[in-house]
Amino acid sequence: MLRVLCSRFVRVALISNSLPCRGARLLVLCATLLAVVVCPLAAQRDFAGYTRHLWLAPDGLPEQTVQAFAQTRDGFLWIGTTGGLLRFDGAHFTLFDRQNTPALLENSIFTLTVARDGALWIGTEGGGVTRYFDGRFRTWSTHDGRDGLSNDFVRSIAQATDGTIWAGTDNGLLRLDGDRFVRVDGAGGIPQLAVHAVFADSNGDLWVGGSQLLRIRGASARAYTLPGVASQNRVKSILRTRDGTLWVGTVSGLDRLEPGDVAFQRIAGLNGTVRTLRQTADGILWIGTIGQGVYMLRGRAAEPTAAPLGLPSNTVLNFFEDSERNFWIGTQNGMLRLARTPLSIVPLPQPNDSDFGTVYLDRDGSLWVGSTDLFHVRGGVVRREVLPGLAGIHVRNVFRARDGALWVGTDGDGIFRLGSAGTAHFTTRQGLANNFIRAIAEDHDGSIWVACDEGVSHIAGAADRTHITSYRMRDGLAYFSTRALLVDGQDDVWIGTDSGLSHLHRGAFVADAATRALAQDKIWAIHEDTSGEDRSGEDTSGIWFGTRNNGLFRYRDGRMTRFTTADGLASNAIYQILEDASGRFWMSGPGGVSLFRRGDLDARAVSPQHPLAVTFFSLAELSGSVEIYGGTQSSGAITPEGEVWFPTNRGPLHIVP
């Protein structure tokens, strides 16, 4: 059982009537180039695909400089700081320092290593080497001449394939022999060294770097020359990646020796000190620098991330991947944990752009984002878009009609039609119910329905002879404030309002089980599922209604079925209902996104004992305060590739299942 308790973004609940939701158990689910390209001036990235959690001194660190990590067999994460050694269970820190642990002669912990027998080896800056095993500390230092240590500033500890413990210090390379360290440099063909990095590879070789770079194999040692002048080649980090490439970080950059090569090559574009290197299970090479932040090397291209976008400090001191594949970054100003997640926020160009309400999928696969300005997302690139004739107008939403025209709803300026014949503008002067547009839908005859702040309008006819019919409460509309529209497979129009549901059949409002059941509810989402026949056959499809605070409703065969948190919903507030190609519902709400199989909901409607499997993507796992938006359509989209998008207060929420 791991003791590093790192929260996850996915929860699954199997709910039936015999296991009510409140008592249910939630289960945590957890073109090849010739050279490596490192571009320090490239656009900085905010660790897309990861959630971030930062710890600083107020969160329990004795000091904010974090230099080392290790994880012992019992699952505890051990953290070396300049203010002492921490044991972390994911929620609570236990501090070991000179005040409470006499065996620790120095509080500044520089390196940590777990040996194969489970012992934790601790290298300090001035207090020698300490081992923690079976609950006891034992220290080797220069203070006791019998320990054999030549220097108390220990920069690296490694265990070779034969089990030998090696320690690199500011003055010498040492090997543990029995209960005493023995210095091996300065004699027997190994030159005298100041050692900063010791790396034992799977081939049995020991790589030692500091004032020089050596490979020690058995009793022999070979020195390697790195590119550049000697003063720039003091080694700070060494790593052999799974493809056999040896990487060496120095005070002036990064060098690599590929399998079969006889000489190291300098990686262009990275000119600072490379303090730490780590390859994660997914194959990414992480490069930590002094002053330049982090580089993530995928293939042959390295992506930079720097403070303040993704890091608390650009001085990066260590990396670690724990047994749950969380990635830890130690910096000069705190400790950062990155956890893999399918959720990410796509930032818009300016901070004030991020507060927005709609995301719409166009027919070409691109996305339209209605924010402070209008944005077009194509091929992963976000661009501000000013449509012809709409300069200075606040766009709420867009809709692409079957004839190719783009309908643009605005915040107070009515609705525009941009087509091959030019731009047409419709407002209350032409008969529109209101100039604030909340939803747009297309009828089967190509006419357009528009939901406004004060009613619903139907725009029919050709561009030169358009006719607008508006419906308000005096005409039978349930409430003036409209939120959602659907034209179903039978040409009926469903209108969700802030106080009830309206159903238009052949131009007249009708009452049925759905309108009666939802007479007092706020309906923010309406969806027709894909189970029905087309209009020429018998229609067996269901219409689904998401309410602001009263759960999910299904209308099928003249009967309404309600689903709430008692059935397994994460929330009774539903902003949007999307259905993917596999028949799964993606439902947004204030706290996150729920994923269901529609077939499970249908089965539960027939048999309340049928379990409902729910996957919940929590916004709490994203850094900062994130809130999903709803109430203006389209408030979500699924791309042909199955990627899911929702609007939030910090930019588009992107889910890659």
GROMACS .gro file of N, CA and C in nm, residues 420-522:
model
  309
  420SER      N    1  -2.249   3.368  -4.841
  420SER     CA    2  -2.193   3.403  -4.972
  420SER      C    3  -2.253   3.531  -5.027
  421ALA      N    4  -2.377   3.565  -4.985
  421ALA     CA    5  -2.442   3.686  -5.034
  421ALA      C    6  -2.403   3.809  -4.953
  422GLY      N    7  -2.317   3.792  -4.854
  422GLY     CA    8  -2.277   3.904  -4.771
  422GLY      C    9  -2.325   3.888  -4.629
  423THR      N   10  -2.328   3.998  -4.553
  423THR     CA   11  -2.365   3.996  -4.412
  423THR      C   12  -2.503   4.056  -4.393
  424ALA      N   13  -2.589   3.981  -4.322
  424ALA     CA   14  -2.722   4.032  -4.285
  424ALA      C   15  -2.727   4.047  -4.134
  425HIS      N   16  -2.799   4.150  -4.088
  425HIS     CA   17  -2.803   4.183  -3.946
  425HIS      C   18  -2.948   4.189  -3.901
  426PHE      N   19  -2.982   4.115  -3.793
  426PHE     CA   20  -3.119   4.109  -3.743
  426PHE      C   21  -3.120   4.153  -3.597
  427THR      N   22  -3.209   4.246  -3.565
  427THR     CA   23  -3.226   4.295  -3.429
  427THR      C   24  -3.375   4.305  -3.398
  428THR      N   25  -3.407   4.366  -3.285
  428THR     CA   26  -3.548   4.385  -3.251
  428THR      C   27  -3.619   4.471  -3.355
  429ARG      N   28  -3.544   4.552  -3.429
  429ARG     CA   29  -3.607   4.633  -3.534
  429ARG      C   30  -3.666   4.546  -3.645
  430GLN      N   31  -3.605   4.430  -3.669
  430GLN     CA   32  -3.658   4.338  -3.769
  430GLN      C   33  -3.754   4.236  -3.709
  431GLY      N   34  -3.778   4.245  -3.578
  431GLY     CA   35  -3.873   4.156  -3.514
  431GLY      C   36  -3.813   4.053  -3.420
  432LEU      N   37  -3.682   4.060  -3.398
  432LEU     CA   38  -3.617   3.967  -3.306
  432LEU      C   39  -3.671   3.990  -3.165
  433ALA      N   40  -3.688   3.883  -3.087
  433ALA     CA   41  -3.745   3.896  -2.953
  433ALA      C   42  -3.657   3.979  -2.861
  434ASN      N   43  -3.526   3.973  -2.882
  434ASN     CA   44  -3.433   4.043  -2.794
  434ASN      C   45  -3.297   4.043  -2.863
  435ASN      N   46  -3.212   4.138  -2.830
  435ASN     CA   47  -3.081   4.150  -2.896
  435ASN      C   48  -2.969   4.074  -2.826
  436PHE      N   49  -2.999   4.005  -2.717
  436PHE     CA   50  -2.900   3.926  -2.643
  436PHE      C   51  -2.926   3.778  -2.674
  437ILE      N   52  -2.832   3.715  -2.744
  437ILE     CA   53  -2.853   3.581  -2.800
  437ILE      C   54  -2.791   3.475  -2.708
  438ARG      N   55  -2.873   3.372  -2.674
  438ARG     CA   56  -2.823   3.266  -2.586
  438ARG      C   57  -2.809   3.130  -2.655
  439ALA      N   58  -2.882   3.104  -2.762
  439ALA     CA   59  -2.871   2.975  -2.830
  439ALA      C   60  -2.921   2.990  -2.973
  440ILE      N   61  -2.865   2.907  -3.063
  440ILE     CA   62  -2.902   2.908  -3.205
  440ILE      C   63  -2.919   2.763  -3.249
  441ALA      N   64  -3.025   2.735  -3.324
  441ALA     CA   65  -3.050   2.600  -3.377
  441ALA      C   66  -3.108   2.612  -3.517
  442GLU      N   67  -3.096   2.505  -3.596
  442GLU     CA   68  -3.146   2.504  -3.733
  442GLU      C   69  -3.258   2.403  -3.748
  443ASP      N   70  -3.366   2.445  -3.812
  443ASP     CA   71  -3.476   2.355  -3.842
  443ASP      C   72  -3.440   2.271  -3.965
  444HIS      N   73  -3.523   2.168  -3.990
  444HIS     CA   74  -3.492   2.081  -4.102
  444HIS      C   75  -3.512   2.148  -4.237
  445ASP      N   76  -3.589   2.256  -4.240
  445ASP     CA   77  -3.608   2.330  -4.364
  445ASP      C   78  -3.504   2.438  -4.386
  446GLY      N   79  -3.405   2.447  -4.299
  446GLY     CA   80  -3.300   2.546  -4.312
  446GLY      C   81  -3.327   2.676  -4.241
  447SER      N   82  -3.445   2.692  -4.184
  447SER     CA   83  -3.473   2.813  -4.106
  447SER      C   84  -3.400   2.806  -3.972
  448ILE      N   85  -3.388   2.921  -3.907
  448ILE     CA   86  -3.306   2.934  -3.787
  448ILE      C   87  -3.394   2.973  -3.668
  449TRP      N   88  -3.370   2.904  -3.556
  449TRP     CA   89  -3.434   2.938  -3.429
  449TRP      C   90  -3.329   3.006  -3.340
  450VAL      N   91  -3.373   3.112  -3.273
  450VAL     CA   92  -3.283   3.190  -3.189
  450VAL      C   93  -3.345   3.207  -3.051
  451ALA      N   94  -3.273   3.161  -2.947
  451ALA     CA   95  -3.316   3.182  -2.808
  451ALA      C   96  -3.248   3.308  -2.756
  452CYS      N   97  -3.330   3.397  -2.699
  452CYS     CA   98  -3.281   3.527  -2.652
  452CYS      C   99  -3.305   3.541  -2.502
  453ASP      N  100  -3.259   3.653  -2.450
  453ASP     CA  101  -3.284   3.681  -2.309
  453ASP      C  102  -3.432   3.703  -2.280
  454GLU      N  103  -3.511   3.737  -2.383
  454GLU     CA  104  -3.653   3.767  -2.360
  454GLU      C  105  -3.743   3.701  -2.464
  455GLY      N  106  -3.719   3.575  -2.494
  455GLY     CA  107  -3.806   3.504  -2.586
  455GLY      C  108  -3.731   3.424  -2.689
  456VAL      N  109  -3.807   3.369  -2.786
  456VAL     CA  110  -3.753   3.286  -2.893
  456VAL      C  111  -3.800   3.342  -3.026
  457SER      N  112  -3.709   3.344  -3.124
  457SER     CA  113  -3.744   3.393  -3.257
  457SER      C  114  -3.714   3.288  -3.363
  458HIS      N  115  -3.799   3.287  -3.468
  458HIS     CA  116  -3.783   3.196  -3.581
  458HIS      C  117  -3.757   3.280  -3.704
  459ILE      N  118  -3.637   3.261  -3.766
  459ILE     CA  119  -3.597   3.338  -3.883
  459ILE      C  120  -3.608   3.247  -4.004
  460ALA      N  121  -3.701   3.278  -4.094
  460ALA     CA  122  -3.726   3.195  -4.211
  460ALA      C  123  -3.722   3.279  -4.337
  461GLY      N  124  -3.706   3.212  -4.452
  461GLY     CA  125  -3.706   3.280  -4.579
  461GLY      C  126  -3.568   3.308  -4.631
  462ALA      N  127  -3.562   3.350  -4.758
  462ALA     CA  128  -3.436   3.383  -4.822
  462ALA      C  129  -3.383   3.515  -4.767
  463ALA      N  130  -3.257   3.545  -4.799
  463ALA     CA  131  -3.192   3.663  -4.743
  463ALA      C  132  -3.265   3.791  -4.780
  464ASP      N  133  -3.328   3.795  -4.899
  464ASP     CA  134  -3.391   3.919  -4.944
  464ASP      C  135  -3.538   3.928  -4.903
  465ARG      N  136  -3.592   3.824  -4.843
  465ARG     CA  137  -3.732   3.828  -4.798
  465ARG      C  138  -3.749   3.749  -4.668
  466THR      N  139  -3.665   3.781  -4.570
  466THR     CA  140  -3.665   3.713  -4.441
  466THR      C  141  -3.789   3.751  -4.360
  467HIS      N  142  -3.844   3.651  -4.293
  467HIS     CA  143  -3.959   3.673  -4.204
  467HIS      C  144  -3.923   3.622  -4.065
  468ILE      N  145  -3.948   3.704  -3.963
  468ILE     CA  146  -3.915   3.666  -3.825
  468ILE      C  147  -4.044   3.655  -3.745
  469THR      N  148  -4.062   3.540  -3.679
  469THR     CA  149  -4.173   3.520  -3.586
  469THR      C  150  -4.115   3.501  -3.447
  470SER      N  151  -4.162   3.580  -3.351
  470SER     CA  152  -4.110   3.572  -3.215
  470SER      C  153  -4.216   3.520  -3.119
  471TYR      N  154  -4.173   3.445  -3.019
  471TYR     CA  155  -4.261   3.384  -2.919
  471TYR      C  156  -4.218   3.433  -2.782
  472ARG      N  157  -4.317   3.480  -2.707
  472ARG     CA  158  -4.292   3.529  -2.571
  472ARG      C  159  -4.390   3.462  -2.475
  473MET      N  160  -4.386   3.502  -2.350
  473MET     CA  161  -4.473   3.439  -2.251
  473MET      C  162  -4.621   3.457  -2.287
  474ARG      N  163  -4.657   3.569  -2.345
  474ARG     CA  164  -4.797   3.590  -2.382
  474ARG      C  165  -4.842   3.495  -2.493
  475ASP      N  166  -4.744   3.436  -2.563
  475ASP     CA  167  -4.776   3.340  -2.669
  475ASP      C  168  -4.775   3.196  -2.620
  476GLY      N  169  -4.738   3.178  -2.492
  476GLY     CA  170  -4.734   3.044  -2.435
  476GLY      C  171  -4.598   2.996  -2.394
  477LEU      N  172  -4.494   3.078  -2.417
  477LEU     CA  173  -4.359   3.040  -2.374
  477LEU      C  174  -4.356   3.029  -2.222
  478ALA      N  175  -4.290   2.924  -2.170
  478ALA     CA  176  -4.291   2.898  -2.026
  478ALA      C  177  -4.233   3.015  -1.947
  479TYR      N  178  -4.127   3.077  -1.996
  479TYR     CA  179  -4.064   3.188  -1.926
  479TYR      C  180  -3.983   3.267  -2.028
  480PHE      N  181  -3.965   3.396  -2.004
  480PHE     CA  182  -3.900   3.480  -2.104
  480PHE      C  183  -3.751   3.454  -2.116
  481SER      N  184  -3.684   3.414  -2.006
  481SER     CA  185  -3.539   3.394  -2.006
  481SER      C  186  -3.506   3.254  -2.058
  482THR      N  187  -3.460   3.244  -2.182
  482THR     CA  188  -3.436   3.114  -2.245
  482THR      C  189  -3.288   3.076  -2.235
  483ARG      N  190  -3.262   2.944  -2.233
  483ARG     CA  191  -3.126   2.896  -2.213
  483ARG      C  192  -3.081   2.791  -2.314
  484ALA      N  193  -3.171   2.713  -2.370
  484ALA     CA  194  -3.131   2.601  -2.456
  484ALA      C  195  -3.237   2.578  -2.562
  485LEU      N  196  -3.194   2.527  -2.679
  485LEU     CA  197  -3.282   2.497  -2.792
  485LEU      C  198  -3.250   2.361  -2.850
  486LEU      N  199  -3.354   2.291  -2.895
  486LEU     CA  200  -3.335   2.167  -2.970
  486LEU      C  201  -3.446   2.153  -3.073
  487VAL      N  202  -3.408   2.126  -3.198
  487VAL     CA  203  -3.504   2.084  -3.300
  487VAL      C  204  -3.488   1.933  -3.313
  488ASP      N  205  -3.591   1.857  -3.274
  488ASP     CA  206  -3.576   1.711  -3.268
  488ASP      C  207  -3.600   1.646  -3.405
  489GLY      N  208  -3.594   1.515  -3.407
  489GLY     CA  209  -3.609   1.441  -3.531
  489GLY      C  210  -3.746   1.448  -3.592
  490GLN      N  211  -3.846   1.500  -3.521
  490GLN     CA  212  -3.982   1.515  -3.571
  490GLN      C  213  -4.015   1.660  -3.605
  491ASP      N  214  -3.915   1.744  -3.611
  491ASP     CA  215  -3.930   1.887  -3.639
  491ASP      C  216  -3.994   1.964  -3.525
  492ASP      N  217  -4.007   1.905  -3.409
  492ASP     CA  218  -4.056   1.979  -3.294
  492ASP      C  219  -3.942   2.059  -3.233
  493VAL      N  220  -3.977   2.172  -3.169
  493VAL     CA  221  -3.878   2.259  -3.107
  493VAL      C  222  -3.896   2.255  -2.956
  494TRP      N  223  -3.786   2.227  -2.887
  494TRP     CA  224  -3.785   2.223  -2.742
  494TRP      C  225  -3.705   2.343  -2.693
  495ILE      N  226  -3.762   2.414  -2.595
  495ILE     CA  227  -3.703   2.538  -2.547
  495ILE      C  228  -3.685   2.528  -2.396
  496GLY      N  229  -3.562   2.535  -2.350
  496GLY     CA  230  -3.533   2.535  -2.208
  496GLY      C  231  -3.524   2.677  -2.157
  497THR      N  232  -3.595   2.706  -2.050
  497THR     CA  233  -3.593   2.840  -1.992
  497THR      C  234  -3.549   2.834  -1.847
  498ASP      N  235  -3.543   2.950  -1.783
  498ASP     CA  236  -3.506   2.956  -1.642
  498ASP      C  237  -3.623   2.923  -1.550
  499SER      N  238  -3.739   2.895  -1.608
  499SER     CA  239  -3.853   2.852  -1.526
  499SER      C  240  -3.948   2.770  -1.611
  500GLY      N  241  -3.901   2.652  -1.649
  500GLY     CA  242  -3.987   2.561  -1.721
  500GLY      C  243  -3.940   2.528  -1.861
  501LEU      N  244  -4.008   2.426  -1.919
  501LEU     CA  245  -3.978   2.375  -2.053
  501LEU      C  246  -4.096   2.406  -2.145
  502SER      N  247  -4.065   2.448  -2.267
  502SER     CA  248  -4.169   2.468  -2.368
  502SER      C  249  -4.145   2.373  -2.485
  503HIS      N  250  -4.259   2.328  -2.544
  503HIS     CA  251  -4.255   2.233  -2.655
  503HIS      C  252  -4.343   2.289  -2.767
  504LEU      N  253  -4.280   2.319  -2.880
  504LEU     CA  254  -4.351   2.370  -2.997
  504LEU      C  255  -4.372   2.257  -3.096
  505HIS      N  256  -4.499   2.232  -3.130
  505HIS     CA  257  -4.533   2.128  -3.226
  505HIS      C  258  -4.618   2.192  -3.336
  506ARG      N  259  -4.560   2.195  -3.458
  506ARG     CA  260  -4.628   2.255  -3.573
  506ARG      C  261  -4.672   2.399  -3.544
  507GLY      N  262  -4.580   2.471  -3.479
  507GLY     CA  263  -4.603   2.612  -3.456
  507GLY      C  264  -4.687   2.646  -3.335
  508ALA      N  265  -4.730   2.547  -3.258
  508ALA     CA  266  -4.812   2.573  -3.139
  508ALA      C  267  -4.749   2.508  -3.017
  509PHE      N  268  -4.762   2.575  -2.902
  509PHE     CA  269  -4.711   2.518  -2.778
  509PHE      C  270  -4.804   2.408  -2.731
  510VAL      N  271  -4.745   2.295  -2.687
  510VAL     CA  272  -4.824   2.182  -2.639
  510VAL      C  273  -4.775   2.144  -2.500
  511ALA      N  274  -4.863   2.080  -2.425
  511ALA     CA  275  -4.829   2.028  -2.292
  511ALA      C  276  -4.813   1.878  -2.299
  512ASP      N  277  -4.718   1.824  -2.229
  512ASP     CA  278  -4.697   1.680  -2.224
  512ASP      C  279  -4.628   1.646  -2.093
  513ALA      N  280  -4.588   1.520  -2.079
  513ALA     CA  281  -4.525   1.476  -1.955
  513ALA      C  282  -4.396   1.552  -1.926
  514ALA      N  283  -4.324   1.589  -2.033
  514ALA     CA  284  -4.198   1.659  -2.013
  514ALA      C  285  -4.221   1.801  -1.963
  515THR      N  286  -4.311   1.874  -2.027
  515THR     CA  287  -4.335   2.013  -1.985
  515THR      C  288  -4.395   2.018  -1.846
  516ARG      N  289  -4.478   1.919  -1.812
  516ARG     CA  290  -4.537   1.918  -1.678
  516ARG      C  291  -4.432   1.885  -1.571
  517ALA      N  292  -4.344   1.789  -1.599
  517ALA     CA  293  -4.243   1.749  -1.500
  517ALA      C  294  -4.141   1.859  -1.476
  518LEU      N  295  -4.116   1.943  -1.577
  518LEU     CA  296  -4.012   2.044  -1.567
  518LEU      C  297  -4.069   2.185  -1.558
  519ALA      N  298  -4.193   2.197  -1.511
  519ALA     CA  299  -4.263   2.326  -1.513
  519ALA      C  300  -4.193   2.434  -1.432
  520GLN      N  301  -4.119   2.397  -1.327
  520GLN     CA  302  -4.056   2.497  -1.242
  520GLN      C  303  -3.904   2.495  -1.249
  521ASP      N  304  -3.848   2.411  -1.337
  521ASP     CA  305  -3.703   2.393  -1.338
  521ASP      C  306  -3.633   2.487  -1.435
  522LYS      N  307  -3.505   2.512  -1.406
  522LYS     CA  308  -3.416   2.581  -1.498
  522LYS      C  309  -3.353   2.476  -1.589
   0.00000   0.00000   0.00000
